XYZ file of C-alpha atoms in Angstrom:
754
model
C -71.905 -4.653 30.021
C -69.667 -1.582 30.201
C -66.501 -3.670 30.414
C -67.582 -5.789 27.468
C -68.374 -2.754 25.320
C -65.072 -1.071 26.159
C -63.228 -4.260 25.235
C -65.060 -4.476 21.914
C -64.310 -0.839 21.097
C -60.625 -1.277 21.845
C -60.560 -4.478 19.822
C -62.100 -2.643 16.851
C -59.467 0.063 17.128
C -56.698 -2.534 17.223
C -58.146 -4.159 14.101
C -58.422 -0.780 12.298
C -62.218 -0.769 12.142
C -62.887 2.850 13.184
C -66.521 2.945 12.060
C -67.418 -0.064 14.156
C -65.493 1.386 17.094
C -67.329 4.724 16.773
C -70.745 3.054 16.644
C -70.119 0.861 19.679
C -68.491 3.686 21.616
C -71.466 5.974 20.966
C -73.728 3.287 22.450
C -71.305 2.998 25.374
C -71.356 6.731 26.090
C -75.157 6.821 25.836
C -75.446 4.085 28.454
C -72.467 5.043 30.634
C -71.662 8.738 30.074
C -68.393 8.919 32.005
C -65.451 11.105 30.990
C -63.202 8.093 30.459
C -65.701 6.716 27.956
C -65.810 10.097 26.232
C -62.029 9.936 25.942
C -62.367 6.570 24.235
C -64.948 7.996 21.828
C -62.664 10.942 21.050
C -59.835 8.502 20.310
C -62.124 6.694 17.878
C -62.938 9.958 16.091
C -59.289 10.981 15.909
C -58.428 7.584 14.458
C -61.063 8.199 11.766
C -59.703 11.696 10.911
C -62.678 13.405 12.526
C -60.859 15.829 14.786
C -63.844 18.196 14.846
C -65.954 15.537 16.564
C -63.331 14.962 19.233
C -63.069 18.736 19.673
C -66.767 19.149 20.518
C -66.882 16.062 22.744
C -63.932 17.047 24.944
C -64.331 20.813 25.062
C -64.395 21.936 28.682
C -63.214 18.605 30.124
C -60.499 18.810 32.799
C -59.005 15.333 33.130
C -55.385 15.216 31.888
C -56.077 12.684 29.151
C -59.110 14.698 28.005
C -56.992 17.840 27.780
C -54.348 16.005 25.763
C -56.824 14.554 23.267
C -58.561 17.932 23.016
C -55.202 19.581 22.274
C -54.527 17.039 19.513
C -57.886 17.779 17.908
C -57.201 21.531 18.144
C -53.762 21.082 16.600
C -55.199 19.134 13.680
C -57.836 21.841 13.184
C -55.113 24.535 13.367
C -56.617 26.007 16.543
C -53.197 26.441 18.077
C -54.119 28.895 20.817
C -56.828 26.582 22.137
C -54.389 23.678 22.026
C -51.938 25.693 24.102
C -54.658 26.618 26.620
C -55.589 22.935 27.002
C -52.014 21.773 27.576
C -50.864 24.731 29.669
C -53.793 26.671 31.168
C -53.049 30.353 31.715
C -54.759 30.371 35.119
C -52.655 27.393 36.260
C -49.055 28.316 35.406
C -47.603 25.482 37.503
C -49.906 22.756 36.201
C -48.278 19.633 34.822
C -48.431 19.024 31.087
C -50.548 15.890 30.477
C -48.998 12.703 29.105
C -45.433 13.607 29.961
C -43.068 13.541 26.982
C -45.869 13.373 24.398
C -47.577 16.390 25.965
C -44.369 18.443 25.964
C -43.724 17.442 22.340
C -47.203 18.573 21.282
C -46.845 21.832 23.194
C -43.479 22.364 21.503
C -45.142 22.013 18.096
C -47.750 24.580 19.112
C -45.048 27.038 20.137
C -43.084 26.360 16.960
C -46.002 27.129 14.652
C -46.870 30.265 16.623
C -43.319 31.616 16.098
C -42.111 31.176 19.676
C -38.895 29.355 19.011
C -37.326 29.515 22.480
C -40.441 28.066 24.172
C -40.637 25.344 21.541
C -37.001 24.400 22.119
C -37.560 24.236 25.889
C -40.478 21.823 25.586
C -38.753 19.622 23.019
C -35.789 19.363 25.395
C -38.114 18.473 28.274
C -39.735 15.787 26.143
C -36.320 14.293 25.388
C -35.363 14.440 29.048
C -38.462 12.445 30.000
C -38.194 10.023 27.089
C -34.754 9.882 25.417
C -36.182 7.624 22.703
C -38.654 10.267 21.469
C -36.992 10.715 18.074
C -39.628 13.179 16.823
C -38.608 15.714 19.489
C -34.942 15.502 18.487
C -35.954 15.839 14.843
C -37.818 19.064 15.634
C -34.800 20.407 17.502
C -32.678 19.722 14.431
C -35.162 21.544 12.202
C -35.086 24.524 14.564
C -31.290 24.452 14.558
C -31.168 24.013 18.326
C -30.179 20.347 18.649
C -27.139 19.478 20.686
C -24.785 16.761 19.541
C -26.451 13.388 19.194
C -23.737 11.792 21.317
C -24.730 14.092 24.189
C -28.451 13.511 23.727
C -28.273 9.714 23.391
C -25.552 9.254 26.012
C -25.033 6.835 28.904
C -27.113 9.128 31.101
C -30.034 8.593 28.727
C -29.415 4.832 28.872
C -29.601 4.847 32.674
C -32.855 6.842 32.557
C -34.397 4.390 30.107
C -33.300 1.426 32.206
C -34.748 2.985 35.341
C -38.037 3.726 33.583
C -38.214 0.195 32.219
C -37.533 -1.398 35.602
C -40.082 0.873 37.274
C -42.736 -0.026 34.724
C -41.924 -3.736 35.000
C -42.161 -3.706 38.797
C -45.441 -1.795 38.725
C -46.854 -4.303 36.250
C -45.751 -7.215 38.438
C -47.329 -5.593 41.495
C -50.603 -5.014 39.672
C -50.619 -8.590 38.385
C -49.897 -9.889 41.897
C -52.713 -7.812 43.319
C -55.075 -9.202 40.718
C -53.999 -12.750 41.541
C -54.477 -12.157 45.233
C -57.924 -10.693 44.728
C -58.933 -13.659 42.607
C -57.462 -16.256 44.947
C -58.772 -14.703 48.148
C -62.295 -14.890 46.780
C -62.047 -18.683 46.582
C -62.733 -21.096 49.484
C -59.509 -23.085 49.870
C -59.737 -26.809 49.274
C -63.370 -26.779 48.158
C -63.450 -25.299 44.668
C -62.059 -28.241 42.805
C -63.246 -31.113 44.984
C -65.654 -33.625 43.530
C -69.030 -34.405 45.178
C -67.698 -37.779 46.261
C -64.737 -36.176 47.981
C -66.890 -33.531 49.617
C -68.846 -36.225 51.394
C -65.666 -37.280 53.211
C -65.428 -33.992 55.074
C -66.517 -34.013 58.680
C -68.126 -30.845 60.082
C -65.329 -30.695 62.635
C -62.739 -30.856 59.891
C -63.439 -27.245 58.856
C -61.738 -24.601 60.933
C -61.395 -20.845 60.746
C -58.154 -19.259 59.666
C -56.958 -16.395 61.789
C -60.409 -16.137 63.416
C -61.973 -15.112 60.106
C -65.316 -16.906 59.713
C -65.416 -16.144 55.984
C -62.208 -17.993 55.145
C -62.089 -21.659 56.059
C -59.571 -24.474 55.654
C -60.513 -28.083 54.934
C -58.458 -30.595 56.893
C -59.893 -33.876 55.793
C -59.673 -33.455 52.055
C -58.939 -36.422 49.822
C -55.782 -36.900 47.833
C -56.905 -35.352 44.542
C -58.643 -32.325 45.990
C -57.973 -28.803 44.772
C -55.551 -26.187 45.979
C -56.010 -23.978 48.972
C -53.426 -21.227 48.348
C -52.238 -21.250 51.924
C -49.306 -19.044 50.917
C -51.670 -16.096 50.742
C -52.096 -16.056 54.497
C -49.028 -14.734 56.266
C -50.492 -14.916 59.786
C -49.380 -17.834 62.030
C -51.534 -20.889 61.467
C -51.621 -24.530 62.657
C -49.701 -27.349 61.019
C -50.640 -27.776 57.406
C -49.865 -31.417 56.790
C -49.168 -32.106 53.148
C -51.597 -34.775 51.946
C -50.465 -37.166 49.303
C -52.431 -35.697 46.411
C -51.645 -32.055 47.070
C -48.630 -30.206 45.707
C -46.287 -28.068 47.807
C -47.275 -24.468 48.449
C -46.509 -21.857 45.781
C -43.308 -19.837 45.894
C -43.905 -17.118 48.445
C -41.999 -15.692 51.362
C -42.770 -17.327 54.740
C -44.938 -19.920 53.006
C -43.110 -22.880 54.509
C -43.439 -21.333 57.991
C -47.172 -21.520 57.647
C -46.961 -24.991 56.168
C -45.256 -26.510 59.237
C -46.721 -24.321 61.918
C -47.137 -26.919 64.722
C -45.267 -30.152 63.931
C -48.252 -32.426 63.481
C -49.939 -31.405 66.693
C -53.696 -31.063 66.949
C -53.808 -27.971 69.161
C -56.436 -25.384 68.490
C -55.779 -22.460 66.221
C -55.419 -19.999 69.042
C -52.602 -22.010 70.712
C -50.848 -22.397 67.391
C -51.090 -18.696 66.750
C -49.493 -17.979 70.124
C -46.688 -20.511 69.802
C -45.891 -19.959 66.125
C -43.668 -16.860 66.433
C -41.394 -18.633 68.946
C -41.112 -21.724 66.790
C -40.293 -20.107 63.466
C -36.553 -19.864 63.918
C -36.283 -23.369 65.441
C -38.361 -24.999 62.761
C -36.424 -23.362 59.963
C -33.216 -24.975 61.188
C -34.930 -28.346 61.657
C -36.352 -28.243 58.156
C -32.931 -27.609 56.701
C -31.524 -30.597 58.603
C -34.411 -32.829 57.578
C -34.219 -31.813 53.941
C -30.488 -32.407 53.893
C -30.866 -35.766 55.588
C -33.746 -37.094 53.534
C -33.404 -35.610 50.054
C -29.763 -34.870 49.493
C -29.688 -37.330 46.588
C -33.207 -36.863 45.324
C -34.018 -36.968 41.640
C -35.066 -34.120 39.359
C -37.135 -31.497 41.119
C -40.360 -30.261 39.736
C -40.991 -26.542 39.367
C -42.824 -24.786 42.130
C -45.506 -23.991 39.604
C -46.902 -27.378 40.554
C -47.500 -26.000 44.003
C -51.008 -26.457 45.143
C -52.720 -25.770 48.403
C -51.799 -27.011 51.818
C -54.265 -28.520 54.227
C -53.720 -28.593 57.950
C -54.241 -31.345 60.509
C -56.565 -30.502 63.390
C -57.671 -32.509 66.340
C -59.205 -35.272 64.203
C -56.161 -35.737 61.986
C -56.462 -39.528 62.252
C -59.292 -39.401 59.738
C -57.200 -37.344 57.381
C -54.362 -39.832 57.787
C -56.623 -42.691 56.824
C -58.076 -41.079 53.741
C -55.934 -41.194 50.698
C -52.598 -41.472 52.435
C -51.734 -44.612 50.487
C -51.307 -42.413 47.429
C -47.596 -41.864 47.311
C -46.041 -38.452 47.065
C -43.468 -39.683 44.580
C -44.912 -37.286 42.045
C -43.051 -34.573 43.887
C -40.037 -36.595 45.027
C -38.572 -37.489 41.676
C -38.357 -41.286 42.139
C -38.870 -41.726 45.906
C -42.111 -43.482 46.771
C -43.809 -43.002 50.102
C -43.595 -46.736 50.811
C -39.823 -46.801 50.431
C -39.204 -43.717 52.479
C -42.062 -43.902 54.975
C -39.941 -45.428 57.720
C -37.160 -42.907 57.343
C -39.623 -40.053 57.088
C -41.613 -41.294 60.067
C -38.489 -41.697 62.179
C -37.257 -38.281 61.224
C -40.598 -36.751 61.959
C -40.843 -38.451 65.343
C -37.325 -37.476 66.291
C -38.120 -33.900 65.370
C -41.359 -33.843 67.360
C -39.879 -35.857 70.215
C -37.325 -33.160 70.873
C -40.116 -30.674 71.141
C -42.110 -32.598 73.734
C -45.139 -34.860 73.943
C -47.677 -32.062 74.203
C -48.823 -32.461 70.619
C -49.039 -36.275 70.799
C -51.096 -36.667 73.951
C -53.946 -34.535 72.704
C -56.663 -36.462 70.861
C -60.434 -36.216 70.605
C -60.879 -39.677 72.228
C -58.670 -39.341 75.382
C -56.117 -42.082 74.833
C -58.143 -44.846 73.223
C -57.075 -43.707 69.806
C -53.599 -42.471 70.675
C -51.890 -45.442 69.046
C -53.981 -45.196 65.888
C -53.390 -41.501 65.882
C -49.643 -41.983 66.106
C -49.563 -44.410 63.172
C -51.779 -42.325 60.973
C -49.962 -39.192 61.977
C -46.627 -40.821 61.131
C -47.843 -41.832 57.671
C -49.220 -38.372 57.049
C -46.149 -36.761 58.520
C -43.854 -38.643 56.169
C -45.634 -37.068 53.245
C -45.629 -33.743 55.012
C -41.924 -33.680 55.780
C -41.059 -35.019 52.345
C -43.121 -32.420 50.581
C -42.025 -29.560 52.816
C -38.387 -30.536 52.507
C -38.552 -30.880 48.747
C -40.361 -27.548 48.680
C -37.532 -25.874 50.582
C -34.967 -27.408 48.235
C -36.988 -26.525 45.159
C -37.428 -23.028 46.500
C -33.675 -22.533 46.643
C -33.238 -23.895 43.115
C -36.048 -21.739 41.787
C -34.701 -18.641 43.504
C -31.296 -19.326 41.961
C -32.905 -19.720 38.572
C -34.935 -16.543 39.010
C -31.916 -14.560 40.183
C -29.861 -15.851 37.283
C -32.681 -15.135 34.859
C -33.031 -11.601 36.160
C -29.321 -11.003 35.777
C -29.373 -12.304 32.216
C -32.492 -10.278 31.471
C -30.954 -7.107 32.932
C -27.763 -7.559 30.944
C -29.749 -8.096 27.754
C -31.834 -5.025 28.556
C -28.750 -2.868 29.113
C -27.117 -4.120 25.914
C -30.318 -3.533 23.957
C -30.644 0.006 25.274
C -27.052 0.789 24.395
C -27.397 -0.649 20.895
C -30.582 1.335 20.258
C -29.090 4.561 21.586
C -25.991 3.963 19.468
C -28.156 3.616 16.368
C -30.178 6.735 17.213
C -26.957 8.605 17.948
C -25.605 7.880 14.466
C -28.886 8.699 12.733
C -29.401 11.778 14.875
C -25.909 13.144 14.251
C -26.305 12.660 10.519
C -29.702 14.350 10.525
C -28.436 17.230 12.696
C -25.519 17.862 10.351
C -27.895 17.777 7.375
C -30.142 20.370 9.007
C -27.050 22.503 9.664
C -26.206 22.020 5.938
C -22.878 20.406 6.781
C -23.684 17.871 4.117
C -20.290 16.293 3.530
C -19.940 15.564 7.249
C -23.478 14.158 7.302
C -22.622 11.772 4.467
C -19.594 10.544 6.391
C -21.748 9.867 9.456
C -24.354 7.954 7.440
C -21.549 5.774 6.076
C -21.036 4.454 9.612
C -24.446 2.758 9.598
C -24.796 -0.948 9.041
C -25.792 -2.129 5.600
C -29.291 -3.014 6.786
C -29.874 0.472 8.174
C -28.177 2.303 5.324
C -30.254 0.577 2.652
C -33.558 1.928 3.929
C -35.794 4.501 2.310
C -35.320 7.138 4.995
C -31.515 7.004 5.058
C -31.156 6.910 1.270
C -33.515 9.892 0.997
C -31.405 11.814 3.520
C -28.280 10.994 1.512
C -30.041 12.205 -1.633
C -31.007 15.473 0.117
C -27.404 16.002 1.187
C -26.192 15.642 -2.405
C -28.967 17.987 -3.537
C -27.806 20.686 -1.110
C -24.282 20.185 -2.408
C -25.639 20.823 -5.942
C -24.555 17.337 -6.971
C -27.736 16.530 -8.811
C -26.540 13.353 -10.521
C -25.611 11.700 -7.226
C -28.836 12.978 -5.670
C -30.787 11.390 -8.537
C -28.988 8.084 -7.991
C -29.727 7.889 -4.268
C -33.320 9.009 -4.569
C -33.812 6.361 -7.245
C -32.357 3.759 -4.866
C -34.733 4.949 -2.153
C -37.658 4.475 -4.529
C -36.528 0.953 -5.323
C -36.101 0.018 -1.670
C -39.472 1.437 -0.634
C -41.634 2.520 -3.536
C -44.395 3.561 -1.151
C -42.220 6.086 0.729
C -43.022 9.748 0.075
C -40.264 11.144 2.300
C -38.108 13.526 0.241
C -39.937 12.976 -3.043
C -40.625 16.710 -3.345
C -36.847 17.277 -3.315
C -36.379 14.447 -5.803
C -38.771 16.138 -8.211
C -36.732 19.348 -7.925
C -33.564 17.363 -8.685
C -35.151 16.039 -11.869
C -36.328 19.574 -12.672
C -32.738 20.869 -12.540
C -31.551 17.916 -14.622
C -34.362 18.625 -17.104
C -35.445 14.981 -16.997
C -38.944 15.443 -18.373
C -39.789 11.758 -18.771
C -38.537 10.695 -15.354
C -40.231 13.638 -13.665
C -43.545 12.898 -15.378
C -43.332 9.227 -14.411
C -42.441 10.103 -10.811
C -45.369 12.496 -10.442
C -47.823 9.929 -11.811
C -46.468 7.259 -9.475
C -46.775 9.520 -6.449
C -50.321 10.513 -7.345
C -51.311 6.853 -7.670
C -49.621 6.076 -4.332
C -51.277 8.860 -2.343
C -53.129 11.618 -4.102
C -53.670 13.375 -0.761
C -49.962 13.875 -0.106
C -48.383 17.303 -0.743
C -45.231 15.649 -2.117
C -47.191 14.168 -5.029
C -48.628 17.538 -6.076
C -45.258 19.254 -5.699
C -43.813 16.719 -8.133
C -46.693 17.341 -10.524
C -46.159 21.101 -10.261
C -42.440 20.755 -11.013
C -43.326 18.703 -14.052
C -45.508 21.496 -15.483
C -42.982 24.158 -14.480
C -40.310 22.342 -16.486
C -42.667 22.528 -19.456
C -42.957 26.320 -18.878
C -46.649 25.961 -18.028
C -46.370 28.124 -14.933
C -50.078 28.667 -14.381
C -50.824 24.927 -14.229
C -47.755 24.405 -12.075
C -49.022 27.081 -9.682
C -52.379 25.311 -9.364
C -50.653 22.060 -8.445
C -48.496 23.759 -5.830
C -51.580 25.450 -4.370
C -53.221 22.030 -4.167
C -50.252 20.840 -2.088
C -50.675 23.853 0.222
C -54.376 23.085 0.721
C -53.565 19.496 1.633
C -50.961 20.524 4.216
C -50.699 24.177 5.153
C -47.596 23.382 7.260
C -45.631 22.111 4.252
C -43.155 24.967 3.851
C -41.654 23.838 0.544
C -45.043 23.969 -1.181
C -45.400 27.645 -0.210
C -41.910 28.314 -1.551
C -42.634 26.632 -4.883
C -45.789 28.740 -5.209
C -43.597 31.809 -4.710
C -41.197 30.644 -7.444
C -44.066 30.309 -9.909
C -45.409 33.749 -9.050
C -41.938 35.163 -9.690
C -41.840 33.361 -13.056
C -45.183 35.012 -13.830
C -43.703 38.306 -12.545
C -46.402 38.569 -9.867
C -44.006 39.748 -7.203
C -46.633 40.772 -4.662
C -48.163 37.300 -4.383
C -44.703 35.803 -4.544
C -43.676 37.779 -1.455
C -46.801 36.562 0.388
C -46.025 32.924 -0.404
C -42.442 33.228 0.784
C -43.558 34.896 4.000
C -46.083 32.120 4.686
C -43.336 29.560 4.204
C -41.182 31.401 6.753
C -44.066 31.387 9.234
C -44.064 27.589 9.025
C -40.272 27.191 9.097
C -38.124 30.196 9.913
C -35.004 28.332 8.782
C -36.352 27.553 5.311
C -33.569 29.366 3.507
C -35.168 28.912 0.061
C -37.822 31.461 1.001
C -35.257 33.983 2.206
C -33.497 33.468 -1.107
C -36.743 33.943 -3.037
C -37.468 37.219 -1.271
C -33.926 38.379 -2.027
C -34.375 37.601 -5.731
C -37.608 39.609 -5.855
C -36.027 42.631 -4.194
C -32.975 42.325 -6.444
C -35.178 42.410 -9.532
C -37.068 45.330 -8.080
C -33.704 47.041 -7.542
C -34.278 47.239 -3.789
C -30.702 46.261 -3.185
C -30.561 46.824 0.560
C -33.606 44.598 1.107
C -32.097 42.053 -1.248
C -28.786 42.088 0.634
C -30.627 41.621 3.975
C -32.604 38.598 2.807
C -29.656 36.973 1.050
C -27.617 37.417 4.203
C -30.334 35.750 6.279
C -30.362 32.808 3.889
C -26.555 32.661 3.965
C -26.574 32.647 7.776
C -28.800 29.539 7.716
C -26.875 27.757 4.961
C -23.326 29.146 4.967
C -22.033 26.489 2.556
C -24.258 27.266 -0.430
C -22.343 28.561 -3.418
C -25.546 29.957 -4.938
C -26.368 32.038 -1.850
C -22.817 33.389 -1.699
C -23.035 34.355 -5.330
C -26.351 36.204 -4.973
C -25.138 37.950 -1.837
C -22.102 39.073 -3.815
C -24.399 40.312 -6.599
C -26.433 42.392 -4.127
C -23.240 43.843 -2.660
C -22.002 44.627 -6.163
C -25.287 46.418 -6.880
C -24.686 48.479 -3.737
C -21.229 49.329 -5.217
C -19.478 47.507 -2.410
C -17.264 45.804 -4.954
C -14.459 44.636 -2.680
C -16.894 42.881 -0.340
C -18.703 41.507 -3.363
C -15.493 40.156 -4.874
C -14.533 38.510 -1.581
C -17.917 36.802 -1.343
C -17.720 35.643 -4.962
C -14.292 34.120 -4.321
C -15.811 32.140 -1.436
C -18.574 30.949 -3.755
C -16.046 29.704 -6.299
C -14.133 27.808 -3.629
C -17.351 26.307 -2.265
C -18.337 24.888 -5.661
C -15.777 25.130 -8.485
C -18.263 23.491 -10.867
C -20.824 26.258 -10.452
C -20.467 28.639 -13.447
C -22.498 31.476 -11.931
C -19.814 32.772 -9.496
C -17.235 32.887 -12.295
C -19.588 34.926 -14.457
C -20.390 37.336 -11.607
C -16.703 37.662 -10.805
C -16.073 38.727 -14.386
C -18.831 41.322 -14.056
C -17.286 42.739 -10.857
C -13.819 42.803 -12.432
C -15.305 44.627 -15.402
C -16.739 47.295 -13.115
C -13.305 47.563 -11.451
C -11.766 47.948 -14.952
C -9.654 44.823 -14.479
C -10.372 43.651 -18.031
C -7.633 41.080 -18.449
C -8.626 39.222 -15.289
C -12.238 39.339 -16.410
C -11.374 37.802 -19.790
C -9.356 35.057 -18.083
C -12.374 34.162 -15.963
C -14.629 34.121 -19.023
C -12.218 31.907 -20.958
C -12.305 29.494 -18.047
C -16.068 29.752 -17.967
C -16.400 28.854 -21.666
C -15.030 25.407 -20.897
C -17.659 24.860 -18.169
C -20.604 26.344 -20.102
C -19.769 26.372 -23.826
C -23.327 27.207 -24.904
C -24.095 29.997 -22.461
C -24.966 33.111 -24.483
C -24.394 35.542 -21.615
C -20.709 34.526 -21.483
C -20.073 35.494 -25.102
C -22.138 38.649 -24.779
C -20.064 39.777 -21.780
C -16.838 39.018 -23.661
C -18.068 41.201 -26.506
C -18.779 43.990 -24.061
C -15.260 43.760 -22.572
C -13.616 43.825 -26.026
C -15.672 46.895 -26.814
C -14.237 48.535 -23.683
C -10.769 47.640 -25.004
C -11.707 49.160 -28.425
C -11.262 45.771 -30.056
C -14.392 46.106 -32.183
C -13.827 43.146 -34.482
C -13.532 40.703 -31.591
C -16.481 42.349 -29.897
C -18.623 41.906 -33.028
C -17.464 38.267 -33.311
C -18.566 37.387 -29.786
C -21.865 39.275 -30.099
C -22.612 37.324 -33.260
C -21.641 34.040 -31.636
C -24.024 34.805 -28.777
C -26.882 35.334 -31.263
C -26.062 32.057 -33.017
C -26.766 30.172 -29.755
C -30.417 31.305 -29.954
C -30.805 33.116 -26.642
C -34.196 34.137 -25.193
C -36.027 36.987 -26.872
C -35.158 39.464 -24.123
C -31.451 38.672 -24.477
C -31.633 38.936 -28.269
C -32.855 42.524 -28.005
C -30.043 43.443 -25.598
C -27.349 41.884 -27.794
C -28.611 43.566 -30.972
C -28.715 46.903 -29.163
C -25.091 46.426 -28.087
C -24.089 45.595 -31.670
C -25.779 48.754 -32.958
C -23.923 50.883 -30.412
C -20.627 49.156 -30.976
C -18.871 52.134 -32.548
C -20.369 54.711 -30.169
C -18.209 56.015 -27.318
C -18.926 54.531 -23.918
C -20.092 57.865 -22.496
C -22.817 58.168 -25.125
C -23.711 54.475 -24.766
C -24.185 54.852 -21.010
C -26.332 57.971 -21.429
C -28.586 56.149 -23.856
């Protein structure tokens, strides 16, 4: 009953019927309350998103699998310290982490989300060492910025480890299957299971003898031609001659099987004598069998597979009866065209010559003291012809089968090695591209992704990664194109759709962003990416309060989604609620310390609060994570300029311009720094260049007016101030520009004091 219920539960899980699995498994645990059954019930609950149930069921259990499942339930419930205690008990510092690579990966996640980066890296590396194909562990290392080169991780050493693991698992499976077969076959009585009632009547009580002095295992010697198998190959102890009857196939492929099959050359000596003489005869008989098989069957027809092997019956002292029953049935079924009638003389002569060299001891023994010696010889000859034929063909077939098996294993091993290398090559390319993306070396990452085959490149995940790379390079049009391709390839994929919504936000694509958010909500309304897209849609419409609610919804759905926390912070900053904005950014950094957007957000807040040293610190942290971002360089230069470290600021701004010549912000900030350094001509040159990039930017014309005022060129200053007002700037900028126009003819000293 227990086995049946377990099978039904596992079947329900395989068929994705968690409710049925839970119901049956609850009945199972009520009837058989073992810890293994509780583990199965916990797996059912976890599959049905009921981690709290698994938590209560497995709390306090000590088996490795119980600890692992308990840790998973704790992780899903955000009980990280309990998950750590389950995987790595404090009172057992040297205890092994359950479930090998998976256990180390889970423990690494626990350490990552409890801000213990070095421990997390160690366990992710251990997981990859145990299982080089555990992509999730390498992905986490990339996110933490601790991943080594993909070529080193997915190297030939990893291939040899995978091959060794695969061969070990295969051999263990074969051993377990063989043990099962042996247990099943040893429980059967050889030669009796498949015999019909009519055939069973032909057995004489004396025709049953014990094998190896075991009264519970018997061998039938007078079985008819079509009787069942006896699996003699299972018994490796010396046994009497097992004469192959006409209806019985050769023994199955097994070492030393043919030694047992021809243990005493047709003699009818008792089992004890055969057991004594068998070790001395093994070497001699092996050579004789090779000669006989070469002499009789060198030109035989197609050989049947040894899967046809049945059971071997032996001839005892009354073998004349066995020779008379069913021996007319030819053994041509196993000889590939040779009938017993055509080869009986040759077989009989060969058999007699083989036994004659050994001596007459086996021939002179009969149960009727000489009266039946002649009959015995004839019947024994007929039976022996079948025996020698079958044994010889078995030896030949054995060699052929072993050759086939060896060749098959070699082919299989070569295919396995090639498959491992191909898979590791693919993971190496994907891993290197992903690692470079996480290091924000985006152009190099794009070049690596180009090495993928067309089938791999045109997948949702790869196209999304390419879109992210273009987004980090501030190439929003290309990012839009690749994210759109990713949506077409796999419309159900949510990977990277939060970044895609931000791309559309920067491009001010209201219609596309609205459509995307609606599509994502209809696909999975419980995904944080969908609500981030919806929030970006409202933020583009300047409805910051509604946008904030959508971002908070994303946080509630997945508290470990760092970008949702960051977007909440951006909306709080737009609402000028700096205190809550700082809290959101800090929560994002608790989830992902390398989330540079949050460091940038904190820097912006401190810059607006005129806490320039704090701003410079946070911008520098963001720049350390992403040293190729033109925006971060620019804001770091602005904070340095605010600290009156103008030379450092100008150097950083120059780097920002080189990093992204299309970005207008560094040019504008450079003009500001040059203005403070009283290098007016250079500042005007930068602004003239900037007008071509951003012809409708009011701040450019306002700054030009300010510079011309410094040069006492009031007419030009008034012209540019007026042009700035014509572009309809925001209300705050309008007030500043009008104030500058009113103070146009005042000296700079008075203007600064006001």
